[in-house]
PDB file of C-alpha atoms and ligand atoms in Angstrom:
ATOM      1  CA  UNK A   1     125.284 112.261 102.311  1.00 46.00           C
ATOM      2  CA  UNK A   2     125.473 108.762 102.419  1.00 50.00           C
ATOM      3  CA  UNK A   3     129.376 109.180 102.720  1.00 56.00           C
ATOM      4  CA  UNK A   4     131.078 106.086 104.625  1.00 62.00           C
ATOM      5  CA  UNK A   5     133.453 107.170 107.622  1.00 61.00           C
ATOM      6  CA  UNK A   6     137.450 107.048 105.173  1.00 64.00           C
ATOM      7  CA  UNK A   7     135.579 110.047 104.066  1.00 86.00           C
ATOM      8  CA  UNK A   8     134.732 112.170 107.284  1.00 93.00           C
ATOM      9  CA  UNK A   9     137.661 114.643 107.802  1.00 95.00           C
ATOM     10  CA  UNK A  10     138.132 115.979 111.446  1.00 96.00           C
ATOM     11  CA  UNK A  11     139.371 119.021 112.515  1.00 97.00           C
ATOM     12  CA  UNK A  12     141.186 120.554 115.380  1.00 97.00           C
ATOM     13  CA  UNK A  13     139.456 123.909 116.280  1.00 95.00           C
ATOM     14  CA  UNK A  14     140.112 126.559 118.751  1.00 96.00           C
ATOM     15  CA  UNK A  15     137.503 129.045 121.474  1.00 97.00           C
ATOM     16  CA  UNK A  16     135.369 130.583 118.497  1.00 97.00           C
ATOM     17  CA  UNK A  17     135.476 133.257 121.448  1.00 97.00           C
ATOM     18  CA  UNK A  18     138.945 133.666 120.536  1.00 96.00           C
ATOM     19  CA  UNK A  19     140.414 132.614 123.798  1.00 97.00           C
ATOM     20  CA  UNK A  20     144.243 131.181 125.108  1.00 93.00           C
ATOM     21  CA  UNK A  21     144.135 127.296 123.459  1.00 90.00           C
ATOM     22  CA  UNK A  22     144.094 125.748 126.827  1.00 96.00           C
ATOM     23  CA  UNK A  23     140.965 123.090 127.158  1.00 97.00           C
ATOM     24  CA  UNK A  24     140.519 120.211 129.832  1.00 97.00           C
ATOM     25  CA  UNK A  25     138.107 116.904 128.280  1.00 98.00           C
ATOM     26  CA  UNK A  26     135.073 116.943 129.566  1.00 97.00           C
ATOM     27  CA  UNK A  27     134.341 113.549 128.185  1.00 97.00           C
ATOM     28  CA  UNK A  28     134.600 111.592 125.091  1.00 97.00           C
ATOM     29  CA  UNK A  29     131.917 109.872 123.423  1.00 95.00           C
ATOM     30  CA  UNK A  30     130.333 108.282 120.564  1.00 93.00           C
ATOM     31  CA  UNK A  31     126.940 108.654 118.176  1.00 94.00           C
ATOM     32  CA  UNK A  32     123.907 106.616 120.120  1.00 91.00           C
ATOM     33  CA  UNK A  33     121.918 107.964 118.058  1.00 87.00           C
ATOM     34  CA  UNK A  34     122.188 105.498 114.960  1.00 88.00           C
ATOM     35  CA  UNK A  35     125.171 103.881 116.134  1.00 88.00           C
ATOM     36  CA  UNK A  36     127.882 105.430 113.543  1.00 92.00           C
ATOM     37  CA  UNK A  37     131.731 105.252 113.650  1.00 90.00           C
ATOM     38  CA  UNK A  38     133.919 107.522 115.302  1.00 93.00           C
ATOM     39  CA  UNK A  39     134.396 108.596 119.054  1.00 95.00           C
ATOM     40  CA  UNK A  40     134.528 112.103 119.529  1.00 97.00           C
ATOM     41  CA  UNK A  41     135.907 114.470 122.907  1.00 97.00           C
ATOM     42  CA  UNK A  42     133.701 117.486 124.436  1.00 98.00           C
ATOM     43  CA  UNK A  43     136.506 119.795 125.558  1.00 98.00           C
ATOM     44  CA  UNK A  44     136.130 123.303 127.320  1.00 98.00           C
ATOM     45  CA  UNK A  45     137.591 126.727 127.490  1.00 98.00           C
ATOM     46  CA  UNK A  46     139.392 127.561 130.151  1.00 98.00           C
ATOM     47  CA  UNK A  47     139.154 131.031 129.715  1.00 97.00           C
ATOM     48  CA  UNK A  48     135.251 131.316 129.328  1.00 98.00           C
ATOM     49  CA  UNK A  49     134.002 127.891 129.761  1.00 98.00           C
ATOM     50  CA  UNK A  50     132.469 127.209 126.467  1.00 98.00           C
ATOM     51  CA  UNK A  51     132.344 123.535 125.559  1.00 98.00           C
ATOM     52  CA  UNK A  52     133.036 122.133 121.785  1.00 98.00           C
ATOM     53  CA  UNK A  53     133.119 119.393 119.799  1.00 98.00           C
ATOM     54  CA  UNK A  54     137.220 118.653 119.339  1.00 96.00           C
ATOM     55  CA  UNK A  55     138.074 117.602 116.685  1.00 96.00           C
ATOM     56  CA  UNK A  56     135.306 117.010 114.461  1.00 97.00           C
ATOM     57  CA  UNK A  57     134.255 116.316 111.270  1.00 97.00           C
ATOM     58  CA  UNK A  58     135.090 118.537 109.075  1.00 96.00           C
ATOM     59  CA  UNK A  59     131.861 120.869 107.313  1.00 93.00           C
ATOM     60  CA  UNK A  60     131.415 119.477 104.156  1.00 91.00           C
ATOM     61  CA  UNK A  61     132.135 115.526 105.837  1.00 93.00           C
ATOM     62  CA  UNK A  62     129.547 115.937 108.598  1.00 93.00           C
ATOM     63  CA  UNK A  63     126.918 114.910 106.166  1.00 89.00           C
ATOM     64  CA  UNK A  64     127.842 111.378 107.283  1.00 91.00           C
ATOM     65  CA  UNK A  65     125.691 111.865 110.399  1.00 92.00           C
ATOM     66  CA  UNK A  66     122.790 113.220 108.585  1.00 87.00           C
ATOM     67  CA  UNK A  67     121.429 110.365 107.493  1.00 83.00           C
ATOM     68  CA  UNK A  68     118.557 109.985 105.201  1.00 75.00           C
ATOM     69  CA  UNK A  69     116.562 108.991 108.066  1.00 71.00           C
ATOM     70  CA  UNK A  70     117.520 111.331 110.476  1.00 70.00           C
ATOM     71  CA  UNK A  71     114.667 111.951 113.361  1.00 62.00           C
ATOM     72  CA  UNK A  72     113.971 115.885 113.853  1.00 58.00           C
ATOM     73  CA  UNK A  73     113.703 116.203 109.499  1.00 53.00           C
ATOM     74  CA  UNK A  74     110.799 113.327 110.078  1.00 52.00           C
ATOM     75  CA  UNK A  75     109.549 114.857 112.490  1.00 48.00           C
ATOM     76  CA  UNK A  76     108.453 118.732 111.606  1.00 53.00           C
ATOM     77  CA  UNK A  77     106.676 117.224 108.905  1.00 56.00           C
ATOM     78  CA  UNK A  78     103.226 119.119 108.350  1.00 57.00           C
ATOM     79  CA  UNK A  79     100.303 116.757 108.691  1.00 53.00           C
ATOM     80  CA  UNK A  80      97.202 118.215 106.596  1.00 48.00           C
ATOM     81  CA  UNK A  81      94.906 116.195 108.276  1.00 42.00           C
ATOM     82  CA  UNK A  82      95.665 116.645 112.170  1.00 46.00           C
ATOM     83  CA  UNK A  83      92.487 119.124 113.354  1.00 47.00           C
ATOM     84  CA  UNK A  84      90.388 117.177 110.960  1.00 50.00           C
ATOM     85  CA  UNK A  85      89.670 114.211 113.249  1.00 55.00           C
ATOM     86  CA  UNK A  86      89.152 115.878 116.649  1.00 61.00           C
ATOM     87  CA  UNK A  87      86.299 115.186 118.360  1.00 70.00           C
ATOM     88  CA  UNK A  88      83.948 117.383 120.426  1.00 74.00           C
ATOM     89  CA  UNK A  89      85.375 117.382 123.731  1.00 74.00           C
ATOM     90  CA  UNK A  90      88.377 117.397 122.980  1.00 72.00           C
ATOM     91  CA  UNK A  91      87.328 120.901 120.447  1.00 73.00           C
ATOM     92  CA  UNK A  92      86.667 122.193 124.281  1.00 76.00           C
ATOM     93  CA  UNK A  93      89.724 120.846 126.148  1.00 76.00           C
ATOM     94  CA  UNK A  94      92.283 122.265 124.110  1.00 75.00           C
ATOM     95  CA  UNK A  95      91.875 126.137 124.702  1.00 73.00           C
ATOM     96  CA  UNK A  96      91.974 124.982 127.961  1.00 75.00           C
ATOM     97  CA  UNK A  97      95.045 123.746 128.216  1.00 75.00           C
ATOM     98  CA  UNK A  98      96.461 125.547 125.724  1.00 73.00           C
ATOM     99  CA  UNK A  99      96.291 128.523 128.899  1.00 75.00           C
ATOM    100  CA  UNK A 100      97.149 126.881 131.398  1.00 80.00           C
ATOM    101  CA  UNK A 101     100.590 124.636 129.955  1.00 83.00           C
ATOM    102  CA  UNK A 102     103.073 125.820 128.065  1.00 84.00           C
ATOM    103  CA  UNK A 103     105.862 123.908 127.640  1.00 84.00           C
ATOM    104  CA  UNK A 104     108.527 127.146 125.925  1.00 83.00           C
ATOM    105  CA  UNK A 105     109.804 124.887 123.386  1.00 84.00           C
ATOM    106  CA  UNK A 106     108.604 127.690 120.846  1.00 87.00           C
ATOM    107  CA  UNK A 107     107.820 130.564 122.777  1.00 89.00           C
ATOM    108  CA  UNK A 108     108.036 134.017 121.850  1.00 94.00           C
ATOM    109  CA  UNK A 109     107.886 137.674 122.997  1.00 94.00           C
ATOM    110  CA  UNK A 110     105.034 139.574 122.400  1.00 91.00           C
ATOM    111  CA  UNK A 111     105.707 140.382 118.594  1.00 93.00           C
ATOM    112  CA  UNK A 112     102.804 142.034 116.034  1.00 94.00           C
ATOM    113  CA  UNK A 113     103.129 139.621 112.758  1.00 96.00           C
ATOM    114  CA  UNK A 114     105.874 140.367 110.270  1.00 97.00           C
ATOM    115  CA  UNK A 115     108.919 139.469 109.135  1.00 98.00           C
ATOM    116  CA  UNK A 116     110.324 136.600 110.060  1.00 98.00           C
ATOM    117  CA  UNK A 117     113.579 133.961 109.714  1.00 98.00           C
ATOM    118  CA  UNK A 118     113.292 130.658 110.956  1.00 97.00           C
ATOM    119  CA  UNK A 119     117.192 128.882 110.535  1.00 97.00           C
ATOM    120  CA  UNK A 120     117.537 125.247 110.297  1.00 94.00           C
ATOM    121  CA  UNK A 121     113.497 125.457 108.943  1.00 95.00           C
ATOM    122  CA  UNK A 122     113.683 121.181 108.454  1.00 91.00           C
ATOM    123  CA  UNK A 123     110.066 120.049 106.733  1.00 91.00           C
ATOM    124  CA  UNK A 124     108.422 123.279 107.379  1.00 94.00           C
ATOM    125  CA  UNK A 125     105.916 122.809 110.499  1.00 93.00           C
ATOM    126  CA  UNK A 126     106.847 126.016 112.133  1.00 95.00           C
ATOM    127  CA  UNK A 127     107.250 128.104 109.322  1.00 96.00           C
ATOM    128  CA  UNK A 128     103.353 126.914 108.171  1.00 95.00           C
ATOM    129  CA  UNK A 129     101.856 127.465 111.418  1.00 94.00           C
ATOM    130  CA  UNK A 130     103.303 131.202 111.923  1.00 96.00           C
ATOM    131  CA  UNK A 131     102.435 131.425 108.042  1.00 96.00           C
ATOM    132  CA  UNK A 132      99.103 130.596 109.323  1.00 95.00           C
ATOM    133  CA  UNK A 133      99.267 133.679 111.868  1.00 94.00           C
ATOM    134  CA  UNK A 134      99.869 136.064 109.706  1.00 96.00           C
ATOM    135  CA  UNK A 135     103.450 135.744 109.181  1.00 97.00           C
ATOM    136  CA  UNK A 136     105.265 136.063 106.220  1.00 97.00           C
ATOM    137  CA  UNK A 137     107.967 133.203 106.850  1.00 97.00           C
ATOM    138  CA  UNK A 138     111.773 131.919 104.916  1.00 97.00           C
ATOM    139  CA  UNK A 139     114.158 129.436 105.925  1.00 97.00           C
ATOM    140  CA  UNK A 140     116.461 128.322 105.632  1.00 96.00           C
ATOM    141  CA  UNK A 141     117.277 124.025 106.398  1.00 94.00           C
ATOM    142  CA  UNK A 142     120.774 122.548 105.441  1.00 89.00           C
ATOM    143  CA  UNK A 143     119.082 119.050 104.725  1.00 88.00           C
ATOM    144  CA  UNK A 144     117.788 119.266 100.126  1.00 89.00           C
ATOM    145  CA  UNK A 145     115.355 116.849 101.158  1.00 89.00           C
ATOM    146  CA  UNK A 146     113.431 118.322 103.883  1.00 90.00           C
ATOM    147  CA  UNK A 147     114.290 121.863 102.092  1.00 93.00           C
ATOM    148  CA  UNK A 148     111.748 120.682  98.992  1.00 94.00           C
ATOM    149  CA  UNK A 149     109.222 119.467 102.088  1.00 93.00           C
ATOM    150  CA  UNK A 150     109.443 123.024 103.380  1.00 93.00           C
ATOM    151  CA  UNK A 151     109.252 124.421 100.176  1.00 95.00           C
ATOM    152  CA  UNK A 152     106.224 122.181  98.786  1.00 95.00           C
ATOM    153  CA  UNK A 153     104.160 123.895 100.739  1.00 94.00           C
ATOM    154  CA  UNK A 154     104.785 127.690  98.929  1.00 95.00           C
ATOM    155  CA  UNK A 155     107.616 128.693 101.730  1.00 96.00           C
ATOM    156  CA  UNK A 156     110.556 130.578  99.926  1.00 95.00           C
ATOM    157  CA  UNK A 157     113.659 128.123 101.750  1.00 96.00           C
ATOM    158  CA  UNK A 158     117.474 128.930 100.604  1.00 96.00           C
ATOM    159  CA  UNK A 159     118.885 124.433 100.680  1.00 95.00           C
ATOM    160  CA  UNK A 160     122.322 124.603 102.303  1.00 91.00           C
ATOM    161  CA  UNK A 161     123.891 126.085 105.146  1.00 90.00           C
ATOM    162  CA  UNK A 162     123.347 129.396 106.181  1.00 91.00           C
ATOM    163  CA  UNK A 163     126.530 130.369 105.421  1.00 85.00           C
ATOM    164  CA  UNK A 164     125.383 129.335 101.934  1.00 86.00           C
ATOM    165  CA  UNK A 165     122.248 131.304 102.012  1.00 91.00           C
ATOM    166  CA  UNK A 166     121.699 134.754 100.394  1.00 91.00           C
ATOM    167  CA  UNK A 167     120.848 138.747 101.291  1.00 91.00           C
ATOM    168  CA  UNK A 168     117.221 138.224 102.413  1.00 94.00           C
ATOM    169  CA  UNK A 169     115.699 140.982  99.356  1.00 93.00           C
ATOM    170  CA  UNK A 170     114.190 142.354 103.762  1.00 96.00           C
ATOM    171  CA  UNK A 171     115.530 142.415 106.770  1.00 97.00           C
ATOM    172  CA  UNK A 172     113.411 140.163 109.460  1.00 98.00           C
ATOM    173  CA  UNK A 173     111.619 140.565 112.808  1.00 98.00           C
ATOM    174  CA  UNK A 174     112.060 137.671 113.831  1.00 98.00           C
ATOM    175  CA  UNK A 175     114.941 134.813 113.548  1.00 98.00           C
ATOM    176  CA  UNK A 176     113.970 131.909 115.275  1.00 97.00           C
ATOM    177  CA  UNK A 177     116.095 128.542 115.499  1.00 96.00           C
ATOM    178  CA  UNK A 178     114.806 125.359 116.945  1.00 95.00           C
ATOM    179  CA  UNK A 179     117.365 122.943 118.285  1.00 93.00           C
ATOM    180  CA  UNK A 180     119.899 124.349 115.273  1.00 94.00           C
ATOM    181  CA  UNK A 181     122.978 127.193 117.052  1.00 96.00           C
ATOM    182  CA  UNK A 182     124.972 124.158 118.858  1.00 96.00           C
ATOM    183  CA  UNK A 183     125.064 122.083 114.756  1.00 95.00           C
ATOM    184  CA  UNK A 184     126.652 125.232 113.303  1.00 95.00           C
ATOM    185  CA  UNK A 185     130.061 124.629 113.125  1.00 95.00           C
ATOM    186  CA  UNK A 186     131.105 128.552 113.333  1.00 95.00           C
ATOM    187  CA  UNK A 187     128.102 130.131 115.362  1.00 96.00           C
ATOM    188  CA  UNK A 188     129.904 133.587 116.346  1.00 97.00           C
ATOM    189  CA  UNK A 189     129.669 134.531 112.542  1.00 96.00           C
ATOM    190  CA  UNK A 190     126.098 133.151 111.670  1.00 96.00           C
ATOM    191  CA  UNK A 191     124.909 135.077 114.366  1.00 97.00           C
ATOM    192  CA  UNK A 192     126.857 137.973 112.788  1.00 97.00           C
ATOM    193  CA  UNK A 193     125.020 137.334 109.691  1.00 97.00           C
ATOM    194  CA  UNK A 194     121.838 137.011 111.476  1.00 97.00           C
ATOM    195  CA  UNK A 195     122.556 140.123 113.299  1.00 97.00           C
ATOM    196  CA  UNK A 196     122.845 141.748 109.793  1.00 97.00           C
ATOM    197  CA  UNK A 197     120.087 140.712 108.308  1.00 97.00           C
ATOM    198  CA  UNK A 198     118.113 141.275 111.197  1.00 97.00           C
ATOM    199  CA  UNK A 199     115.886 144.701 111.910  1.00 97.00           C
ATOM    200  CA  UNK A 200     116.749 147.076 115.189  1.00 96.00           C
ATOM    201  CA  UNK A 201     114.372 146.118 116.868  1.00 96.00           C
ATOM    202  CA  UNK A 202     113.923 142.672 116.065  1.00 97.00           C
ATOM    203  CA  UNK A 203     114.075 139.913 118.037  1.00 98.00           C
ATOM    204  CA  UNK A 204     116.723 136.714 117.953  1.00 98.00           C
ATOM    205  CA  UNK A 205     115.153 133.622 119.589  1.00 97.00           C
ATOM    206  CA  UNK A 206     116.943 130.355 119.919  1.00 97.00           C
ATOM    207  CA  UNK A 207     116.608 126.814 121.842  1.00 95.00           C
ATOM    208  CA  UNK A 208     119.599 124.574 122.181  1.00 96.00           C
ATOM    209  CA  UNK A 209     120.383 122.028 125.113  1.00 95.00           C
ATOM    210  CA  UNK A 210     121.832 123.164 128.259  1.00 96.00           C
ATOM    211  CA  UNK A 211     124.587 121.993 129.970  1.00 96.00           C
ATOM    212  CA  UNK A 212     124.756 123.142 132.808  1.00 96.00           C
ATOM    213  CA  UNK A 213     122.119 120.473 133.948  1.00 93.00           C
ATOM    214  CA  UNK A 214     122.403 118.605 136.502  1.00 92.00           C
ATOM    215  CA  UNK A 215     121.650 116.045 133.948  1.00 91.00           C
ATOM    216  CA  UNK A 216     124.381 116.598 132.296  1.00 94.00           C
ATOM    217  CA  UNK A 217     126.714 115.745 134.741  1.00 92.00           C
ATOM    218  CA  UNK A 218     124.583 112.979 135.633  1.00 93.00           C
ATOM    219  CA  UNK A 219     124.695 111.416 132.345  1.00 93.00           C
ATOM    220  CA  UNK A 220     127.664 112.080 130.912  1.00 93.00           C
ATOM    221  CA  UNK A 221     128.542 110.707 127.125  1.00 93.00           C
ATOM    222  CA  UNK A 222     124.792 109.116 127.891  1.00 92.00           C
ATOM    223  CA  UNK A 223     123.324 112.250 127.572  1.00 94.00           C
ATOM    224  CA  UNK A 224     120.751 112.642 124.461  1.00 91.00           C
ATOM    225  CA  UNK A 225     121.088 116.488 123.860  1.00 91.00           C
ATOM    226  CA  UNK A 226     124.945 115.409 122.846  1.00 92.00           C
ATOM    227  CA  UNK A 227     123.697 114.059 119.595  1.00 92.00           C
ATOM    228  CA  UNK A 228     127.598 113.792 119.364  1.00 95.00           C
ATOM    229  CA  UNK A 229     129.131 114.833 115.993  1.00 96.00           C
ATOM    230  CA  UNK A 230     126.313 116.420 115.487  1.00 95.00           C
ATOM    231  CA  UNK A 231     126.148 118.717 117.984  1.00 96.00           C
ATOM    232  CA  UNK A 232     129.456 120.821 118.435  1.00 98.00           C
ATOM    233  CA  UNK A 233     128.776 123.468 120.398  1.00 98.00           C
ATOM    234  CA  UNK A 234     127.277 121.974 124.516  1.00 98.00           C
ATOM    235  CA  UNK A 235     125.941 125.891 125.778  1.00 98.00           C
ATOM    236  CA  UNK A 236     125.528 127.069 129.352  1.00 98.00           C
ATOM    237  CA  UNK A 237     123.584 130.320 130.216  1.00 97.00           C
ATOM    238  CA  UNK A 238     125.757 131.860 130.489  1.00 98.00           C
ATOM    239  CA  UNK A 239     128.757 130.978 127.108  1.00 98.00           C
ATOM    240  CA  UNK A 240     124.938 131.216 125.728  1.00 98.00           C
ATOM    241  CA  UNK A 241     125.539 135.202 126.880  1.00 98.00           C
ATOM    242  CA  UNK A 242     128.965 135.719 126.039  1.00 98.00           C
ATOM    243  CA  UNK A 243     128.346 134.230 122.287  1.00 98.00           C
ATOM    244  CA  UNK A 244     125.137 135.858 121.909  1.00 98.00           C
ATOM    245  CA  UNK A 245     127.344 139.134 122.674  1.00 98.00           C
ATOM    246  CA  UNK A 246     130.662 138.265 120.823  1.00 98.00           C
ATOM    247  CA  UNK A 247     127.974 137.905 117.881  1.00 97.00           C
ATOM    248  CA  UNK A 248     126.521 142.305 118.104  1.00 97.00           C
ATOM    249  CA  UNK A 249     123.108 140.483 120.373  1.00 98.00           C
ATOM    250  CA  UNK A 250     121.964 140.903 123.875  1.00 98.00           C
ATOM    251  CA  UNK A 251     120.932 137.972 125.507  1.00 98.00           C
ATOM    252  CA  UNK A 252     118.164 139.142 127.324  1.00 97.00           C
ATOM    253  CA  UNK A 253     115.866 136.147 128.791  1.00 96.00           C
ATOM    254  CA  UNK A 254     116.529 132.489 129.532  1.00 96.00           C
ATOM    255  CA  UNK A 255     113.847 130.280 129.802  1.00 94.00           C
ATOM    256  CA  UNK A 256     114.378 126.330 130.964  1.00 93.00           C
ATOM    257  CA  UNK A 257     111.922 124.753 128.739  1.00 89.00           C
ATOM    258  CA  UNK A 258     108.827 122.032 130.391  1.00 86.00           C
ATOM    259  CA  UNK A 259     109.936 118.675 128.780  1.00 84.00           C
ATOM    260  CA  UNK A 260     111.651 115.717 129.860  1.00 85.00           C
ATOM    261  CA  UNK A 261     112.554 114.247 126.333  1.00 85.00           C
ATOM    262  CA  UNK A 262     116.262 114.607 126.980  1.00 87.00           C
ATOM    263  CA  UNK A 263     116.023 113.387 130.757  1.00 88.00           C
ATOM    264  CA  UNK A 264     113.654 111.033 129.187  1.00 89.00           C
ATOM    265  CA  UNK A 265     116.335 109.673 126.370  1.00 89.00           C
ATOM    266  CA  UNK A 266     118.966 109.454 128.468  1.00 91.00           C
ATOM    267  CA  UNK A 267     117.655 107.148 130.780  1.00 91.00           C
ATOM    268  CA  UNK A 268     116.773 104.758 127.767  1.00 92.00           C
ATOM    269  CA  UNK A 269     120.202 105.235 126.660  1.00 91.00           C
ATOM    270  CA  UNK A 270     121.377 103.862 130.185  1.00 93.00           C
ATOM    271  CA  UNK A 271     118.468 101.040 130.017  1.00 93.00           C
ATOM    272  CA  UNK A 272     120.062 100.235 127.022  1.00 92.00           C
ATOM    273  CA  UNK A 273     123.247  99.867 127.961  1.00 91.00           C
ATOM    274  CA  UNK A 274     122.425  97.855 130.715  1.00 93.00           C
ATOM    275  CA  UNK A 275     120.638  95.336 128.391  1.00 94.00           C
ATOM    276  CA  UNK A 276     117.619  96.568 128.391  1.00 94.00           C
ATOM    277  CA  UNK A 277     117.344  96.927 124.888  1.00 91.00           C
ATOM    278  CA  UNK A 278     113.858  97.151 124.187  1.00 91.00           C
ATOM    279  CA  UNK A 279     112.248  98.793 127.350  1.00 90.00           C
ATOM    280  CA  UNK A 280     115.684 101.335 126.040  1.00 92.00           C
ATOM    281  CA  UNK A 281     114.660 101.962 122.431  1.00 89.00           C
ATOM    282  CA  UNK A 282     111.203 102.736 123.754  1.00 87.00           C
ATOM    283  CA  UNK A 283     112.401 105.877 125.597  1.00 88.00           C
ATOM    284  CA  UNK A 284     114.833 106.833 123.299  1.00 86.00           C
ATOM    285  CA  UNK A 285     112.342 107.395 120.440  1.00 83.00           C
ATOM    286  CA  UNK A 286     110.273 109.728 122.302  1.00 72.00           C
ATOM    287  CA  UNK A 287     108.852 111.771 119.797  1.00 57.00           C
ATOM    288  CA  UNK A 288     106.645 109.104 118.628  1.00 54.00           C
ATOM    289  CA  UNK A 289     104.345 109.126 121.086  1.00 58.00           C
ATOM    290  CA  UNK A 290     105.665 112.069 123.598  1.00 67.00           C
ATOM    291  CA  UNK A 291     102.575 114.116 123.041  1.00 71.00           C
ATOM    292  CA  UNK A 292     100.555 112.892 125.882  1.00 76.00           C
ATOM    293  CA  UNK A 293     103.289 111.768 127.440  1.00 81.00           C
ATOM    294  CA  UNK A 294     104.838 115.703 127.997  1.00 81.00           C
ATOM    295  CA  UNK A 295     100.925 116.164 129.154  1.00 84.00           C
ATOM    296  CA  UNK A 296     101.062 113.674 131.714  1.00 85.00           C
ATOM    297  CA  UNK A 297     104.696 114.986 132.946  1.00 85.00           C
ATOM    298  CA  UNK A 298     104.419 118.586 132.781  1.00 87.00           C
ATOM    299  CA  UNK A 299     103.952 119.090 136.229  1.00 87.00           C
ATOM    300  CA  UNK A 300     107.492 117.624 137.323  1.00 89.00           C
ATOM    301  CA  UNK A 301     108.644 119.511 133.797  1.00 86.00           C
ATOM    302  CA  UNK A 302     107.420 122.723 135.195  1.00 89.00           C
ATOM    303  CA  UNK A 303     109.348 122.275 138.992  1.00 90.00           C
ATOM    304  CA  UNK A 304     112.418 120.911 137.317  1.00 89.00           C
ATOM    305  CA  UNK A 305     111.930 123.835 134.948  1.00 89.00           C
ATOM    306  CA  UNK A 306     112.083 126.699 137.727  1.00 87.00           C
ATOM    307  CA  UNK A 307     115.329 125.047 138.474  1.00 90.00           C
ATOM    308  CA  UNK A 308     116.500 125.079 135.130  1.00 91.00           C
ATOM    309  CA  UNK A 309     117.456 121.184 135.467  1.00 88.00           C
ATOM    310  CA  UNK A 310     115.141 120.322 132.111  1.00 88.00           C
ATOM    311  CA  UNK A 311     117.840 120.244 130.194  1.00 89.00           C
ATOM    312  CA  UNK A 312     116.772 122.639 127.392  1.00 93.00           C
ATOM    313  CA  UNK A 313     116.305 125.864 127.302  1.00 95.00           C
ATOM    314  CA  UNK A 314     114.866 128.750 124.905  1.00 95.00           C
ATOM    315  CA  UNK A 315     115.937 132.375 124.979  1.00 96.00           C
ATOM    316  CA  UNK A 316     115.659 135.683 123.679  1.00 97.00           C
ATOM    317  CA  UNK A 317     117.982 138.291 122.300  1.00 98.00           C
ATOM    318  CA  UNK A 318     117.719 141.210 120.590  1.00 98.00           C
ATOM    319  CA  UNK A 319     120.484 143.785 118.962  1.00 96.00           C
ATOM    320  CA  UNK A 320     122.896 144.947 121.194  1.00 92.00           C
TER     321      UNK A 320
HETATM  322 ZN1   ZN B 401     137.315 130.961 125.334  1.00 55.52          ZN
END
């Protein structure tokens, strides 16, 4: 990390589904999160519809776009004292709220405890959550700093890309990846690898931005989940199914998440550009204060999710 822009190299790649190289340009944009230099184009494969960032930074130089303060690494740190400060009233309300509200951001099929692998486990918050429920957990994390934080919690975590991760000792019952597949240079190769590491009846659960939502068309280059150039693929339920199929997986269920983070932060980008820098930035820095707001906005998010319009989805897949 800490590379200069001069060291970032770009590569031109074809559709990973092996289609004829015929693409249409969807849009052009740049890094809005850290305002790092470089302009990037999203193209759509004319044969299958899969959208990708092309050309894109090479695997060995994309670290430039993951600075040390990269939000997702920080946002998943386990806060040890989390449950200590609950007042009695909150303790009473919490189970009730949990039974009514389901954001579907990390929803899992009904499963009994077993072995779980999380790809892109960041600082280990979800590993911690699942271990607490009796799962044997392992992780893979690209950021060394985040991987170190997860290891310190006592979990086995491979620091580095999925491509270099060693074969596990035993296959997994569940493999999850929260907002990570779109960051991978070779999603098909990686999903094939995960298939090899999964038990025959295992589940694969992934969340990704949903580029089929109207908000993608509306916000265009200011759509928060474009996240250029870190997001190399921009999936829809249809292209997600194709990518899974090409990797030996079968899409079982698509769940539209009941959160509006993507839309709120996209609005922030628009406001920032229109001169409302302070308010815009507040909306963009959503993870810091989104907790309560997501409860308030839940009814609207729920309604939009019915129509597949929240901009993020969680998919369940099984071995084909
Ligand atoms: Zn294609």
